[in-house]
């Protein structure tokens, strides 16, 4: 069984010429969004070719057959959402029985190491580390937006796994969210503890998607849009500030090579 460890620890130990212990890496070392946006291969927001190759080797070794591994094999473009969503669409078409219902509302929660005080987060308008987690008022606004989508059903699935750790606080937080919607007449399904790729495919194929915090959820929202679904709330403005600050510099440096690495 995989154990949970800090994703950065296992990755950077490997990229410092240490052979990866893939059992130790576990799913805590699987960070889809960070790979897609180039964070794992960048130094001061400039993507380096050697580090990109290290990322490819790490995921091919520890996560063969995964979405990230296929993404790294198919593209060398940073934040290539066409490639990512194409992979997701293909995998969804191969297993349609695993996708959400056509009128189902799917809500994603970013759980784990960002959830520190679930009660405090729930009481405020938004909370958690870097606004990864949202409070009661946010979800009241979500219900208001859902009411303007009469074609959306009252069936709502809450998706969230704690592969980044989190324990009791994450359990309490997702219970608060699920109970909140149940109390307002929604038939809530709790979809917890699925693997990251399974969840990403499920989220991306939602007819109606409520984005959570973090890059994983935002990239699922982008795939929802590309695959014809509806994002109930906007995910714009929630990008990690530290990385967004360097986005301009990354684009400038990538432009010299036509946006590609090789």
PDB file of C-alpha atoms in Angstrom, residues 8-203:
ATOM      1  CA  UNK A   8       7.719  18.012  -2.672  1.00  0.00           C
ATOM      2  CA  UNK A   9       9.980  15.903  -0.453  1.00  0.00           C
ATOM      3  CA  UNK A  10       9.773  12.782  -2.586  1.00  0.00           C
ATOM      4  CA  UNK A  11      10.031  14.644  -5.892  1.00  0.00           C
ATOM      5  CA  UNK A  12      12.988  16.823  -4.986  1.00  0.00           C
ATOM      6  CA  UNK A  13      14.838  13.918  -3.373  1.00  0.00           C
ATOM      7  CA  UNK A  14      14.569  12.168  -6.708  1.00  0.00           C
ATOM      8  CA  UNK A  15      15.608  15.156  -8.802  1.00  0.00           C
ATOM      9  CA  UNK A  16      18.715  15.480  -6.666  1.00  0.00           C
ATOM     10  CA  UNK A  17      19.902  12.206  -8.227  1.00  0.00           C
ATOM     11  CA  UNK A  18      18.246   9.918  -5.685  1.00  0.00           C
ATOM     12  CA  UNK A  19      16.414   6.939  -7.166  1.00  0.00           C
ATOM     13  CA  UNK A  20      12.686   7.233  -6.435  1.00  0.00           C
ATOM     14  CA  UNK A  21      11.031   4.910  -3.945  1.00  0.00           C
ATOM     15  CA  UNK A  22       7.642   4.754  -5.633  1.00  0.00           C
ATOM     16  CA  UNK A  23       5.975   2.957  -2.723  1.00  0.00           C
ATOM     17  CA  UNK A  24       7.090   5.808  -0.483  1.00  0.00           C
ATOM     18  CA  UNK A  25       5.968   8.431  -2.981  1.00  0.00           C
ATOM     19  CA  UNK A  26       2.380   7.187  -2.858  1.00  0.00           C
ATOM     20  CA  UNK A  27      -0.420   9.275  -4.279  1.00  0.00           C
ATOM     21  CA  UNK A  28       0.753  12.152  -2.113  1.00  0.00           C
ATOM     22  CA  UNK A  29       3.512  12.620  -4.683  1.00  0.00           C
ATOM     23  CA  UNK A  30       1.087  12.834  -7.598  1.00  0.00           C
ATOM     24  CA  UNK A  31       0.469  16.515  -8.354  1.00  0.00           C
ATOM     25  CA  UNK A  32      -1.311  16.820 -11.697  1.00  0.00           C
ATOM     26  CA  UNK A  33      -1.769  20.585 -11.708  1.00  0.00           C
ATOM     27  CA  UNK A  34       1.806  21.407 -10.715  1.00  0.00           C
ATOM     28  CA  UNK A  35       3.131  19.309 -13.568  1.00  0.00           C
ATOM     29  CA  UNK A  36       0.778  20.767 -16.169  1.00  0.00           C
ATOM     30  CA  UNK A  37       1.575  24.365 -15.255  1.00  0.00           C
ATOM     31  CA  UNK A  38       5.313  23.672 -15.201  1.00  0.00           C
ATOM     32  CA  UNK A  39       5.879  24.347 -11.512  1.00  0.00           C
ATOM     33  CA  UNK A  40       7.823  21.107 -11.020  1.00  0.00           C
ATOM     34  CA  UNK A  41      10.233  22.038 -13.807  1.00  0.00           C
ATOM     35  CA  UNK A  42      10.798  25.704 -13.037  1.00  0.00           C
ATOM     36  CA  UNK A  43      13.394  27.764 -11.210  1.00  0.00           C
ATOM     37  CA  UNK A  44      12.246  31.283 -10.326  1.00  0.00           C
ATOM     38  CA  UNK A  45       9.344  30.767 -12.780  1.00  0.00           C
ATOM     39  CA  UNK A  46      11.602  29.890 -15.702  1.00  0.00           C
ATOM     40  CA  UNK A  47      11.068  26.365 -17.038  1.00  0.00           C
ATOM     41  CA  UNK A  48      14.289  24.398 -17.510  1.00  0.00           C
ATOM     42  CA  UNK A  49      14.623  21.616 -20.057  1.00  0.00           C
ATOM     43  CA  UNK A  50      16.683  19.361 -17.774  1.00  0.00           C
ATOM     44  CA  UNK A  51      14.145  19.601 -14.979  1.00  0.00           C
ATOM     45  CA  UNK A  52      11.316  18.905 -17.430  1.00  0.00           C
ATOM     46  CA  UNK A  53      13.060  15.654 -18.374  1.00  0.00           C
ATOM     47  CA  UNK A  54      13.421  14.781 -14.695  1.00  0.00           C
ATOM     48  CA  UNK A  55       9.690  15.260 -14.261  1.00  0.00           C
ATOM     49  CA  UNK A  56       9.043  12.945 -17.215  1.00  0.00           C
ATOM     50  CA  UNK A  57      11.312  10.262 -15.741  1.00  0.00           C
ATOM     51  CA  UNK A  58       9.808  10.529 -12.270  1.00  0.00           C
ATOM     52  CA  UNK A  59       6.207  10.105 -13.398  1.00  0.00           C
ATOM     53  CA  UNK A  60       7.007   7.379 -15.922  1.00  0.00           C
ATOM     54  CA  UNK A  61       8.709   5.445 -13.129  1.00  0.00           C
ATOM     55  CA  UNK A  62       6.268   6.022 -10.279  1.00  0.00           C
ATOM     56  CA  UNK A  63       2.939   6.579 -12.067  1.00  0.00           C
ATOM     57  CA  UNK A  64       2.963   4.569 -15.325  1.00  0.00           C
ATOM     58  CA  UNK A  65      -0.300   4.768 -17.232  1.00  0.00           C
ATOM     59  CA  UNK A  66      -1.452   7.881 -15.378  1.00  0.00           C
ATOM     60  CA  UNK A  67      -2.916  11.033 -16.926  1.00  0.00           C
ATOM     61  CA  UNK A  68       0.230  12.975 -16.033  1.00  0.00           C
ATOM     62  CA  UNK A  69       2.532  10.398 -17.606  1.00  0.00           C
ATOM     63  CA  UNK A  70       0.481  10.392 -20.816  1.00  0.00           C
ATOM     64  CA  UNK A  71       0.436  14.199 -20.806  1.00  0.00           C
ATOM     65  CA  UNK A  72       4.236  14.342 -20.517  1.00  0.00           C
ATOM     66  CA  UNK A  73       4.572  11.831 -23.364  1.00  0.00           C
ATOM     67  CA  UNK A  74       2.201  13.726 -25.673  1.00  0.00           C
ATOM     68  CA  UNK A  75       3.262  17.349 -25.232  1.00  0.00           C
ATOM     69  CA  UNK A  76       6.186  19.526 -24.252  1.00  0.00           C
ATOM     70  CA  UNK A  77       4.085  22.669 -23.936  1.00  0.00           C
ATOM     71  CA  UNK A  78       3.477  24.260 -20.546  1.00  0.00           C
ATOM     72  CA  UNK A  79      -0.190  24.354 -19.518  1.00  0.00           C
ATOM     73  CA  UNK A  80      -1.325  22.546 -22.660  1.00  0.00           C
ATOM     74  CA  UNK A  81      -5.006  22.291 -21.797  1.00  0.00           C
ATOM     75  CA  UNK A  82      -5.924  20.944 -25.218  1.00  0.00           C
ATOM     76  CA  UNK A  83      -3.646  17.961 -24.614  1.00  0.00           C
ATOM     77  CA  UNK A  84      -4.821  17.459 -21.028  1.00  0.00           C
ATOM     78  CA  UNK A  85      -8.538  17.684 -21.781  1.00  0.00           C
ATOM     79  CA  UNK A  86      -8.085  15.492 -24.862  1.00  0.00           C
ATOM     80  CA  UNK A  87      -6.593  12.745 -22.702  1.00  0.00           C
ATOM     81  CA  UNK A  88      -9.426  13.108 -20.201  1.00  0.00           C
ATOM     82  CA  UNK A  89     -12.092  13.018 -22.924  1.00  0.00           C
ATOM     83  CA  UNK A  90     -10.579   9.874 -24.452  1.00  0.00           C
ATOM     84  CA  UNK A  91     -10.431   8.074 -21.117  1.00  0.00           C
ATOM     85  CA  UNK A  92     -13.992   9.098 -20.313  1.00  0.00           C
ATOM     86  CA  UNK A  93     -15.249   7.748 -23.661  1.00  0.00           C
ATOM     87  CA  UNK A  94     -13.587   4.421 -22.884  1.00  0.00           C
ATOM     88  CA  UNK A  95     -15.470   4.101 -19.576  1.00  0.00           C
ATOM     89  CA  UNK A  96     -18.775   6.016 -19.853  1.00  0.00           C
ATOM     90  CA  UNK A  97     -20.263   4.008 -17.002  1.00  0.00           C
ATOM     91  CA  UNK A  98     -17.879   5.774 -14.624  1.00  0.00           C
ATOM     92  CA  UNK A  99     -18.985   9.313 -15.561  1.00  0.00           C
ATOM     93  CA  UNK A 100     -21.539  11.549 -13.813  1.00  0.00           C
ATOM     94  CA  UNK A 101     -25.187  11.682 -14.889  1.00  0.00           C
ATOM     95  CA  UNK A 102     -26.146  14.209 -17.563  1.00  0.00           C
ATOM     96  CA  UNK A 103     -28.025  16.532 -15.183  1.00  0.00           C
ATOM     97  CA  UNK A 104     -25.872  15.919 -12.107  1.00  0.00           C
ATOM     98  CA  UNK A 105     -24.177  18.738 -10.190  1.00  0.00           C
ATOM     99  CA  UNK A 106     -20.593  17.864  -9.234  1.00  0.00           C
ATOM    100  CA  UNK A 107     -18.830  19.796  -6.494  1.00  0.00           C
ATOM    101  CA  UNK A 108     -15.109  19.469  -5.800  1.00  0.00           C
ATOM    102  CA  UNK A 109     -13.362  20.064  -2.482  1.00  0.00           C
ATOM    103  CA  UNK A 110      -9.604  20.525  -2.119  1.00  0.00           C
ATOM    104  CA  UNK A 111      -8.851  18.588   1.052  1.00  0.00           C
ATOM    105  CA  UNK A 112      -5.762  17.550   2.941  1.00  0.00           C
ATOM    106  CA  UNK A 113      -2.873  19.770   3.942  1.00  0.00           C
ATOM    107  CA  UNK A 114      -4.785  23.001   3.237  1.00  0.00           C
ATOM    108  CA  UNK A 115      -7.597  22.327   5.748  1.00  0.00           C
ATOM    109  CA  UNK A 116      -6.470  23.431   9.205  1.00  0.00           C
ATOM    110  CA  UNK A 117      -9.554  24.645  11.063  1.00  0.00           C
ATOM    111  CA  UNK A 118     -12.727  23.475   9.365  1.00  0.00           C
ATOM    112  CA  UNK A 119     -15.096  25.243  11.778  1.00  0.00           C
ATOM    113  CA  UNK A 120     -13.349  28.577  11.334  1.00  0.00           C
ATOM    114  CA  UNK A 121     -13.226  28.168   7.566  1.00  0.00           C
ATOM    115  CA  UNK A 122     -16.921  27.330   7.446  1.00  0.00           C
ATOM    116  CA  UNK A 123     -17.860  30.350   9.559  1.00  0.00           C
ATOM    117  CA  UNK A 124     -16.039  32.822   7.313  1.00  0.00           C
ATOM    118  CA  UNK A 125     -16.689  33.834   3.730  1.00  0.00           C
ATOM    119  CA  UNK A 126     -13.592  31.965   2.595  1.00  0.00           C
ATOM    120  CA  UNK A 127     -10.674  30.437   4.350  1.00  0.00           C
ATOM    121  CA  UNK A 128      -8.024  27.812   4.298  1.00  0.00           C
ATOM    122  CA  UNK A 129      -4.519  28.172   2.977  1.00  0.00           C
ATOM    123  CA  UNK A 130      -4.469  30.514  -0.064  1.00  0.00           C
ATOM    124  CA  UNK A 131      -8.279  30.212  -0.336  1.00  0.00           C
ATOM    125  CA  UNK A 132      -8.241  26.524  -1.107  1.00  0.00           C
ATOM    126  CA  UNK A 133     -11.351  26.031   1.027  1.00  0.00           C
ATOM    127  CA  UNK A 134     -14.541  28.071   1.180  1.00  0.00           C
ATOM    128  CA  UNK A 135     -17.086  28.891   3.851  1.00  0.00           C
ATOM    129  CA  UNK A 136     -20.845  28.726   4.230  1.00  0.00           C
ATOM    130  CA  UNK A 137     -21.529  32.055   2.524  1.00  0.00           C
ATOM    131  CA  UNK A 138     -19.700  30.910  -0.603  1.00  0.00           C
ATOM    132  CA  UNK A 139     -21.941  27.856  -0.872  1.00  0.00           C
ATOM    133  CA  UNK A 140     -25.045  29.924  -0.226  1.00  0.00           C
ATOM    134  CA  UNK A 141     -24.010  31.906  -3.307  1.00  0.00           C
ATOM    135  CA  UNK A 142     -23.536  28.622  -5.191  1.00  0.00           C
ATOM    136  CA  UNK A 143     -27.112  27.597  -4.398  1.00  0.00           C
ATOM    137  CA  UNK A 144     -28.303  30.959  -5.679  1.00  0.00           C
ATOM    138  CA  UNK A 145     -26.525  30.326  -8.978  1.00  0.00           C
ATOM    139  CA  UNK A 146     -27.849  26.770  -9.202  1.00  0.00           C
ATOM    140  CA  UNK A 147     -31.397  28.059  -8.822  1.00  0.00           C
ATOM    141  CA  UNK A 148     -30.854  30.021 -12.032  1.00  0.00           C
ATOM    142  CA  UNK A 149     -30.084  26.748 -13.827  1.00  0.00           C
ATOM    143  CA  UNK A 150     -33.466  24.983 -13.775  1.00  0.00           C
ATOM    144  CA  UNK A 151     -32.206  22.192 -16.018  1.00  0.00           C
ATOM    145  CA  UNK A 152     -29.702  21.149 -13.324  1.00  0.00           C
ATOM    146  CA  UNK A 153     -31.064  18.412 -11.085  1.00  0.00           C
ATOM    147  CA  UNK A 154     -31.120  18.295  -7.287  1.00  0.00           C
ATOM    148  CA  UNK A 155     -28.652  15.419  -7.436  1.00  0.00           C
ATOM    149  CA  UNK A 156     -25.286  16.654  -6.209  1.00  0.00           C
ATOM    150  CA  UNK A 157     -22.062  14.702  -5.817  1.00  0.00           C
ATOM    151  CA  UNK A 158     -19.360  15.957  -3.471  1.00  0.00           C
ATOM    152  CA  UNK A 159     -15.909  14.838  -4.618  1.00  0.00           C
ATOM    153  CA  UNK A 160     -12.841  15.031  -2.418  1.00  0.00           C
ATOM    154  CA  UNK A 161      -9.958  12.831  -1.368  1.00  0.00           C
ATOM    155  CA  UNK A 162      -7.322  13.325   1.298  1.00  0.00           C
ATOM    156  CA  UNK A 163      -4.317  11.976  -0.608  1.00  0.00           C
ATOM    157  CA  UNK A 164      -2.395  15.080   0.542  1.00  0.00           C
ATOM    158  CA  UNK A 165      -3.100  14.189   4.193  1.00  0.00           C
ATOM    159  CA  UNK A 166      -5.474  16.208   6.348  1.00  0.00           C
ATOM    160  CA  UNK A 167      -7.179  13.663   8.569  1.00  0.00           C
ATOM    161  CA  UNK A 168      -9.973  14.736  10.892  1.00  0.00           C
ATOM    162  CA  UNK A 169     -10.205  18.380   9.784  1.00  0.00           C
ATOM    163  CA  UNK A 170     -10.773  17.337   6.177  1.00  0.00           C
ATOM    164  CA  UNK A 171     -13.407  14.834   7.257  1.00  0.00           C
ATOM    165  CA  UNK A 172     -15.201  17.520   9.261  1.00  0.00           C
ATOM    166  CA  UNK A 173     -15.032  20.064   6.456  1.00  0.00           C
ATOM    167  CA  UNK A 174     -16.478  17.822   3.760  1.00  0.00           C
ATOM    168  CA  UNK A 175     -19.204  16.721   6.193  1.00  0.00           C
ATOM    169  CA  UNK A 176     -20.137  20.376   6.730  1.00  0.00           C
ATOM    170  CA  UNK A 177     -20.394  20.974   2.987  1.00  0.00           C
ATOM    171  CA  UNK A 178     -22.362  17.793   2.267  1.00  0.00           C
ATOM    172  CA  UNK A 179     -24.756  18.357   5.190  1.00  0.00           C
ATOM    173  CA  UNK A 180     -25.314  21.962   4.089  1.00  0.00           C
ATOM    174  CA  UNK A 181     -26.617  20.890   0.676  1.00  0.00           C
ATOM    175  CA  UNK A 182     -28.681  18.042   2.122  1.00  0.00           C
ATOM    176  CA  UNK A 183     -30.395  20.466   4.485  1.00  0.00           C
ATOM    177  CA  UNK A 184     -31.392  22.535   1.444  1.00  0.00           C
ATOM    178  CA  UNK A 185     -33.060  19.691  -0.366  1.00  0.00           C
ATOM    179  CA  UNK A 186     -30.246  18.254  -2.467  1.00  0.00           C
ATOM    180  CA  UNK A 187     -29.769  14.516  -2.788  1.00  0.00           C
ATOM    181  CA  UNK A 188     -26.081  14.319  -1.935  1.00  0.00           C
ATOM    182  CA  UNK A 189     -23.722  11.533  -2.937  1.00  0.00           C
ATOM    183  CA  UNK A 190     -20.384  11.472  -1.148  1.00  0.00           C
ATOM    184  CA  UNK A 191     -17.670  10.404  -3.576  1.00  0.00           C
ATOM    185  CA  UNK A 192     -14.607  10.115  -1.380  1.00  0.00           C
ATOM    186  CA  UNK A 193     -11.256   8.307  -1.600  1.00  0.00           C
ATOM    187  CA  UNK A 194     -11.122   7.674  -5.344  1.00  0.00           C
ATOM    188  CA  UNK A 195      -7.767   7.977  -7.084  1.00  0.00           C
ATOM    189  CA  UNK A 196      -6.781  11.429  -8.438  1.00  0.00           C
ATOM    190  CA  UNK A 197      -7.092  10.422 -12.115  1.00  0.00           C
ATOM    191  CA  UNK A 198     -10.518   8.856 -11.560  1.00  0.00           C
ATOM    192  CA  UNK A 199     -11.732  12.016  -9.843  1.00  0.00           C
ATOM    193  CA  UNK A 200     -10.264  14.295 -12.509  1.00  0.00           C
ATOM    194  CA  UNK A 201     -12.068  12.429 -15.283  1.00  0.00           C
ATOM    195  CA  UNK A 202     -15.308  12.490 -13.283  1.00  0.00           C
ATOM    196  CA  UNK A 203     -15.044  16.214 -12.533  1.00  0.00           C
TER     197      UNK A 203
END
